[in-house]
Every structure is written in structure tokens, then in C-alpha cells.
């Protein structure tokens, strides 16, 4: 598990502070943040940190930014990640829900996978594509960052199980069954159209085949009924790659109820906590619900249709014009505490949604460089090193290993 970074933790601490300031990683509103201890920095550097969801691939496709050092243009780049010990992100192969109707979803997914393969091929000393738990552990020992691939939205499968095999062969190791709209697989938590009452007939077949082939089922984004369908059908543990506890955000279906978290744990699964403010606090989730209505008003006032381009422009407008009640690192750990107290430490992890939740990330966690501060908060609350390592990555790796084992038996 040890990485081949030989720098003394005290020097790493200095680099964390100096380089964070130099690159703008912490931002001017974060100048009063606490300093992570050497213990926090040691844990960051000597643990495998699995993040269930990072939206960097779409940012890369849209902007062509530098994956090594991009001066804070995204929440992720190599220099900040390696400094913070961030070494095993699931990179999101995100395909917008509107492709379900227009076609072309499979091609978009293939392009995003190709981009991540290209980065790994161009920088083999820094990155590798990880298709197994063994790959992740090997890369960590070599001091490299693993790109595991998770497909956000199953639309690229296009109703054909042969496409599941295609994407497995290309490295995809989890699939978020739906995104913001119901698709041919599942209903969505964000969509009032509950056409299937959970999973579709194809979705039910798909879950079984994902078990057979070794692809993790991700229940983030799907409706509550679809979640319970997955729990009943899956022979392997499942994950919620970037969700939170609905206890803190009443009425926000995208997060999970206590009963759902308990059922996930009974399946030996993991909920990976989203860092977006609207996932973390009641005020934040209220802002999300307000944003949904604001989007309706925005389109009506301008006579615009609901398209991906219109929504993207609206998000830019909204983030510039509507104040954000930022959550904090403490709010993230409140969710971790809550899940631990509800079902145990083995069933919670991290699913930041870096580069996917815009300017809603908590104070102290505006990008990957803030992870030592999250570790410090856990230390301050009395978590042991073993417990922290479980949350950072070992729980997620356990689930991935179990999914691999189920597939081997089929």
C-alpha cells in the first residue's frame, strides 16, 4: 500500500501549503483554514484513496485542459492530486441523458474512454488505467494514479448486452444505471416520469449480467423503487458512487434514506459521500430545489427549449448570480459519522463529484488538494487510522473485490 514517495511528511506538509497557495488550490476565501497535521499527511500519502466519482473526463473533452498542472481550471490535476495522496479516482464516463432520445450515447462514451486512455499512454510514469483491485494496489505501490472508469448513465448500452461486454473490455467497472432522466434501464431520482416503477425489464436483466461479467452496479441517481429492485436482484454488493444521507436533506431524493442505507449495508455495499453542498446540508439542498424552479423560469423568460446547451448556460448564469451557502469539511464528516453510526464503518466511503458539482464544493474541499483537511477532521473526531483508511478506500476496494469474486463463480 505504501507509495514510493520518499519525502518526509513534514516536507510534504510544507509543499501542501506552499503549492496550494501558489496554484490557487485553496482560494482566497480559504486563507483561514486549519493546517493538516503530519499524521493527516502521512495517512494521505500512505493510503489508497478511492473516489467514487470524478467528472474530469468531460471537462477534458470540453476544454482540453492540462491534466498535469492546470492552475485550478478543474478540481483535479496530477500535481495537486499526488501532493494530497489522491491516487485511485473513478473517472466518470458521463453521458448526458438527452442522448437517450437523440442517439449517439455509445460514441460519446467511447470518446471519453479514449481520452483517459490517451492521458495514461502519454504519461505512463504518472497514470495507469485500472481494471481490477490488483491494478489499483500495484499502481499505488509504484506511486502512480489509477484511473478506474465508471460509466455515469447506462444510455450508452443502447439496450444491447453486447455493449456491456464492449465497455467491460474497454475498462468500465461500474455503471450508474440512469442519470437525470428515466432511460431504457431505470427510473431516475431527478425525474418525475417514473415510467418503469423502478427498473425496466431490460434493467433487470442487465443487473444480473453485470454481476456475471464483473461490473459494479451503482445506485446513485436512480429512483428509490429502482434501488430496491437492484437490492433484490443483485448477487453482488453494490455502491452509491456519489450520494449522501437524506437525513440531512429532507425531500432530496437523490440522497439515500436510512432504510436504503441499511439495505445497502446488508448487501455489504458502500455509500460514497458526495461533496456537493446541496448533498450535504438542508440549506444546500433547498438551493438545488430552488435552482430547478429557476431553470424553468429562465427558459420561460427567454423562450428556450430544454437542451444540454441551454442547461449548461443556465448553470453558468445561476452560479454567477445566486449566492451559494457553502458547506464545510465538517459537513462531509457529519455524513460519514451518520452512516458509521447507522450501519458501521465498513459501509461508507468518498464520492466527491469533483468537476461535476460546479462551484458548490465545501470550504476546504474546493479541489483534490483539500483531502488532508478531510482526514484531519476525522482524526479530530477520534477515528483510528484503520477506520480512516477504510473510508478513504479500503471499503470501496472490498466491494470491488467481492464483485470480481461473484463474476469468477459464473
Short mmCIF file of N, CA, C and O in Angstrom, two decimals, residues 18-85:
data_model
loop_
_atom_site.label_atom_id
_atom_site.label_comp_id
_atom_site.label_asym_id
_atom_site.label_seq_id
_atom_site.Cartn_x
_atom_site.Cartn_y
_atom_site.Cartn_z
N UNK A 18 2.55 25.50 0.58
CA UNK A 18 3.15 26.43 -0.37
C UNK A 18 2.57 26.27 -1.76
O UNK A 18 2.20 27.24 -2.41
N UNK A 19 2.48 25.03 -2.24
CA UNK A 19 1.98 24.81 -3.59
C UNK A 19 0.49 25.05 -3.67
O UNK A 19 -0.03 25.52 -4.69
N UNK A 20 -0.24 24.73 -2.60
CA UNK A 20 -1.67 25.02 -2.60
C UNK A 20 -1.90 26.51 -2.78
O UNK A 20 -2.74 26.95 -3.55
N UNK A 21 -1.10 27.31 -2.10
CA UNK A 21 -1.23 28.76 -2.24
C UNK A 21 -0.79 29.23 -3.62
O UNK A 21 -1.42 30.06 -4.24
N UNK A 22 0.32 28.64 -4.12
CA UNK A 22 0.85 29.08 -5.40
C UNK A 22 -0.09 28.80 -6.55
O UNK A 22 -0.18 29.57 -7.50
N UNK A 23 -0.81 27.68 -6.49
CA UNK A 23 -1.69 27.33 -7.60
C UNK A 23 -3.11 27.83 -7.41
O UNK A 23 -3.95 27.62 -8.26
N UNK A 24 -3.38 28.47 -6.29
CA UNK A 24 -4.74 28.90 -6.04
C UNK A 24 -5.65 27.77 -5.65
O UNK A 24 -6.87 27.90 -5.72
N UNK A 25 -5.07 26.65 -5.22
CA UNK A 25 -5.89 25.47 -4.94
C UNK A 25 -6.86 25.70 -3.80
O UNK A 25 -7.96 25.19 -3.80
N UNK A 26 -6.45 26.51 -2.81
CA UNK A 26 -7.32 26.72 -1.67
C UNK A 26 -8.23 27.92 -1.85
O UNK A 26 -9.29 28.00 -1.27
N UNK A 27 -7.86 28.86 -2.67
CA UNK A 27 -8.72 30.00 -2.94
C UNK A 27 -8.62 31.06 -1.85
O UNK A 27 -8.29 30.80 -0.70
N UNK A 28 -8.94 32.31 -2.21
CA UNK A 28 -8.79 33.42 -1.29
C UNK A 28 -9.75 33.32 -0.11
O UNK A 28 -9.47 33.84 0.96
N UNK A 29 -10.90 32.64 -0.28
CA UNK A 29 -11.85 32.52 0.80
C UNK A 29 -11.46 31.43 1.79
O UNK A 29 -12.17 31.19 2.75
N UNK A 30 -10.33 30.79 1.57
CA UNK A 30 -9.93 29.66 2.39
C UNK A 30 -8.64 29.93 3.15
O UNK A 30 -7.99 29.01 3.65
N UNK A 31 -8.27 31.18 3.27
CA UNK A 31 -6.97 31.51 3.86
C UNK A 31 -6.90 31.19 5.35
O UNK A 31 -5.81 31.08 5.90
N UNK A 32 -8.04 31.05 6.01
CA UNK A 32 -8.04 30.80 7.44
C UNK A 32 -8.26 29.33 7.79
O UNK A 32 -8.58 29.00 8.93
N UNK A 33 -8.09 28.45 6.83
CA UNK A 33 -8.30 27.03 7.08
C UNK A 33 -7.23 26.48 8.02
O UNK A 33 -6.09 26.94 8.03
N UNK A 34 -7.57 25.46 8.80
CA UNK A 34 -6.57 24.84 9.67
C UNK A 34 -5.51 24.12 8.85
O UNK A 34 -5.72 23.78 7.68
N UNK A 35 -4.38 23.89 9.47
CA UNK A 35 -3.27 23.18 8.82
C UNK A 35 -3.36 21.70 9.17
O UNK A 35 -3.46 21.36 10.34
N UNK A 36 -3.35 20.81 8.17
CA UNK A 36 -3.38 19.38 8.49
C UNK A 36 -2.12 18.94 9.22
O UNK A 36 -1.02 19.43 8.94
N UNK A 37 -2.27 18.04 10.14
CA UNK A 37 -1.15 17.55 10.93
C UNK A 37 -0.29 16.59 10.11
O UNK A 37 -0.68 16.13 9.03
N UNK A 38 0.88 16.26 10.66
CA UNK A 38 1.73 15.29 9.99
C UNK A 38 1.04 13.93 9.92
O UNK A 38 1.21 13.19 8.95
N UNK A 39 0.27 13.59 10.94
CA UNK A 39 -0.46 12.32 10.91
C UNK A 39 -1.45 12.31 9.74
O UNK A 39 -1.56 11.30 9.02
N UNK A 40 -2.14 13.43 9.52
CA UNK A 40 -3.08 13.50 8.40
C UNK A 40 -2.34 13.38 7.07
O UNK A 40 -2.79 12.67 6.15
N UNK A 41 -1.19 14.05 6.96
CA UNK A 41 -0.43 13.97 5.71
C UNK A 41 0.13 12.56 5.50
O UNK A 41 0.17 12.06 4.38
N UNK A 42 0.58 11.91 6.58
CA UNK A 42 1.07 10.53 6.47
C UNK A 42 -0.04 9.60 5.99
O UNK A 42 0.17 8.75 5.12
N UNK A 43 -1.23 9.76 6.55
CA UNK A 43 -2.35 8.92 6.13
C UNK A 43 -2.70 9.17 4.67
O UNK A 43 -2.99 8.24 3.91
N UNK A 44 -2.67 10.43 4.25
CA UNK A 44 -2.97 10.75 2.85
C UNK A 44 -1.96 10.09 1.92
O UNK A 44 -2.33 9.51 0.89
N UNK A 45 -0.70 10.15 2.30
CA UNK A 45 0.35 9.64 1.42
C UNK A 45 0.50 8.12 1.47
O UNK A 45 1.03 7.52 0.53
N UNK A 46 0.04 7.49 2.53
CA UNK A 46 0.27 6.07 2.71
C UNK A 46 -1.02 5.25 2.71
O UNK A 46 -1.05 4.14 3.25
N UNK A 47 -2.06 5.80 2.12
CA UNK A 47 -3.32 5.09 1.97
C UNK A 47 -3.71 5.07 0.50
O UNK A 47 -3.21 5.86 -0.30
N UNK A 48 -4.59 4.16 0.16
CA UNK A 48 -5.21 4.20 -1.16
C UNK A 48 -6.50 4.99 -1.02
O UNK A 48 -7.38 4.63 -0.23
N UNK A 49 -6.58 6.10 -1.75
CA UNK A 49 -7.75 6.96 -1.69
C UNK A 49 -8.58 6.72 -2.94
O UNK A 49 -8.21 7.13 -4.05
N UNK A 50 -9.69 6.03 -2.76
CA UNK A 50 -10.62 5.75 -3.86
C UNK A 50 -11.72 6.80 -3.82
O UNK A 50 -12.39 6.96 -2.80
N UNK A 51 -11.90 7.49 -4.90
CA UNK A 51 -13.01 8.44 -5.03
C UNK A 51 -14.00 7.85 -6.02
O UNK A 51 -13.65 7.53 -7.15
N UNK A 52 -15.25 7.70 -5.58
CA UNK A 52 -16.24 7.03 -6.41
C UNK A 52 -16.67 7.78 -7.64
O UNK A 52 -17.26 7.18 -8.55
N UNK A 53 -16.35 9.10 -7.72
CA UNK A 53 -16.88 9.84 -8.87
C UNK A 53 -16.14 11.16 -9.07
O UNK A 53 -16.28 12.09 -8.28
N UNK A 54 -15.39 11.24 -10.17
CA UNK A 54 -14.71 12.47 -10.57
C UNK A 54 -15.07 12.74 -12.03
O UNK A 54 -14.85 11.90 -12.90
N UNK A 55 -15.59 13.93 -12.30
CA UNK A 55 -16.09 14.26 -13.65
C UNK A 55 -15.04 14.93 -14.53
O UNK A 55 -15.39 15.66 -15.47
N UNK A 56 -13.78 14.65 -14.28
CA UNK A 56 -12.71 15.25 -15.07
C UNK A 56 -12.77 14.91 -16.56
O UNK A 56 -12.46 15.77 -17.39
N UNK A 57 -13.15 13.69 -16.98
CA UNK A 57 -13.13 13.38 -18.42
C UNK A 57 -13.97 14.33 -19.27
O UNK A 57 -13.52 14.76 -20.35
N UNK A 58 -15.16 14.69 -18.82
CA UNK A 58 -15.99 15.61 -19.59
C UNK A 58 -15.35 16.99 -19.64
O UNK A 58 -15.39 17.68 -20.67
N UNK A 59 -14.75 17.42 -18.52
CA UNK A 59 -14.03 18.70 -18.52
C UNK A 59 -12.90 18.68 -19.54
O UNK A 59 -12.67 19.65 -20.26
N UNK A 60 -12.21 17.56 -19.60
CA UNK A 60 -11.11 17.42 -20.54
C UNK A 60 -11.62 17.49 -21.98
O UNK A 60 -11.03 18.17 -22.83
N UNK A 61 -12.72 16.81 -22.27
CA UNK A 61 -13.25 16.81 -23.63
C UNK A 61 -13.73 18.19 -24.04
O UNK A 61 -13.53 18.62 -25.18
N UNK A 62 -14.32 18.93 -23.10
CA UNK A 62 -14.88 20.23 -23.43
C UNK A 62 -13.84 21.33 -23.52
O UNK A 62 -14.02 22.30 -24.27
N UNK A 63 -12.77 21.21 -22.74
CA UNK A 63 -11.82 22.33 -22.65
C UNK A 63 -10.40 22.00 -23.08
O UNK A 63 -9.62 22.91 -23.37
N UNK A 64 -10.04 20.71 -23.09
CA UNK A 64 -8.67 20.35 -23.45
C UNK A 64 -7.64 20.81 -22.45
O UNK A 64 -6.47 20.99 -22.80
N UNK A 65 -8.02 20.98 -21.18
CA UNK A 65 -7.09 21.48 -20.18
C UNK A 65 -5.96 20.47 -19.91
O UNK A 65 -6.06 19.29 -20.23
N UNK A 66 -4.91 20.97 -19.28
CA UNK A 66 -3.73 20.16 -18.97
C UNK A 66 -4.02 19.26 -17.77
O UNK A 66 -4.34 19.76 -16.69
N UNK A 67 -3.90 17.94 -17.93
CA UNK A 67 -4.16 17.05 -16.79
C UNK A 67 -3.04 17.04 -15.76
O UNK A 67 -3.23 16.53 -14.66
N UNK A 68 -1.89 17.58 -16.11
CA UNK A 68 -0.76 17.57 -15.18
C UNK A 68 -0.80 18.77 -14.25
O UNK A 68 -0.72 18.63 -13.03
N UNK A 69 -0.94 19.95 -14.79
CA UNK A 69 -0.99 21.17 -13.99
C UNK A 69 -1.84 22.19 -14.74
O UNK A 69 -1.40 22.72 -15.76
N UNK A 70 -3.03 22.47 -14.24
CA UNK A 70 -3.90 23.39 -14.99
C UNK A 70 -4.29 24.63 -14.18
O UNK A 70 -5.27 25.30 -14.50
N UNK A 71 -3.50 24.94 -13.14
CA UNK A 71 -3.68 26.18 -12.38
C UNK A 71 -5.10 26.35 -11.83
O UNK A 71 -5.65 27.44 -11.79
N UNK A 72 -5.70 25.24 -11.42
CA UNK A 72 -7.00 25.31 -10.79
C UNK A 72 -8.16 25.43 -11.75
O UNK A 72 -9.29 25.70 -11.33
N UNK A 73 -7.94 25.19 -13.04
CA UNK A 73 -9.03 25.26 -14.01
C UNK A 73 -10.07 24.17 -13.75
O UNK A 73 -11.24 24.32 -14.10
N UNK A 74 -9.64 23.05 -13.18
CA UNK A 74 -10.54 21.98 -12.78
C UNK A 74 -10.26 21.64 -11.32
O UNK A 74 -9.30 22.13 -10.72
N UNK A 75 -11.08 20.76 -10.75
CA UNK A 75 -10.85 20.32 -9.38
C UNK A 75 -9.76 19.27 -9.29
O UNK A 75 -9.27 18.97 -8.19
N UNK A 76 -9.39 18.67 -10.42
CA UNK A 76 -8.38 17.61 -10.46
C UNK A 76 -7.27 17.96 -11.42
O UNK A 76 -7.51 18.45 -12.53
N UNK A 77 -6.06 17.78 -11.01
CA UNK A 77 -4.92 17.60 -11.91
C UNK A 77 -3.86 16.79 -11.18
O UNK A 77 -3.97 16.56 -9.97
N UNK A 78 -2.88 16.33 -11.91
CA UNK A 78 -1.89 15.41 -11.34
C UNK A 78 -1.14 16.02 -10.17
O UNK A 78 -0.97 15.38 -9.13
N UNK A 79 -0.66 17.25 -10.32
CA UNK A 79 0.21 17.84 -9.30
C UNK A 79 -0.51 17.98 -7.97
O UNK A 79 0.04 17.64 -6.91
N UNK A 80 -1.74 18.48 -7.99
CA UNK A 80 -2.49 18.61 -6.74
C UNK A 80 -2.88 17.24 -6.19
O UNK A 80 -2.86 17.01 -4.98
N UNK A 81 -3.23 16.33 -7.08
CA UNK A 81 -3.65 15.00 -6.63
C UNK A 81 -2.51 14.27 -5.94
O UNK A 81 -2.68 13.71 -4.83
N UNK A 82 -1.35 14.25 -6.54
CA UNK A 82 -0.24 13.49 -5.98
C UNK A 82 0.23 14.11 -4.67
O UNK A 82 0.65 13.42 -3.74
N UNK A 83 0.12 15.43 -4.57
CA UNK A 83 0.50 16.11 -3.34
C UNK A 83 -0.43 15.74 -2.19
O UNK A 83 -0.01 15.68 -1.03
N UNK A 84 -1.70 15.49 -2.50
CA UNK A 84 -2.69 15.17 -1.47
C UNK A 84 -2.89 13.68 -1.28
O UNK A 84 -3.73 13.27 -0.48
N UNK A 85 -2.14 12.84 -2.02
CA UNK A 85 -2.27 11.40 -1.88
C UNK A 85 -3.47 10.82 -2.60
O UNK A 85 -3.85 9.67 -2.38
#
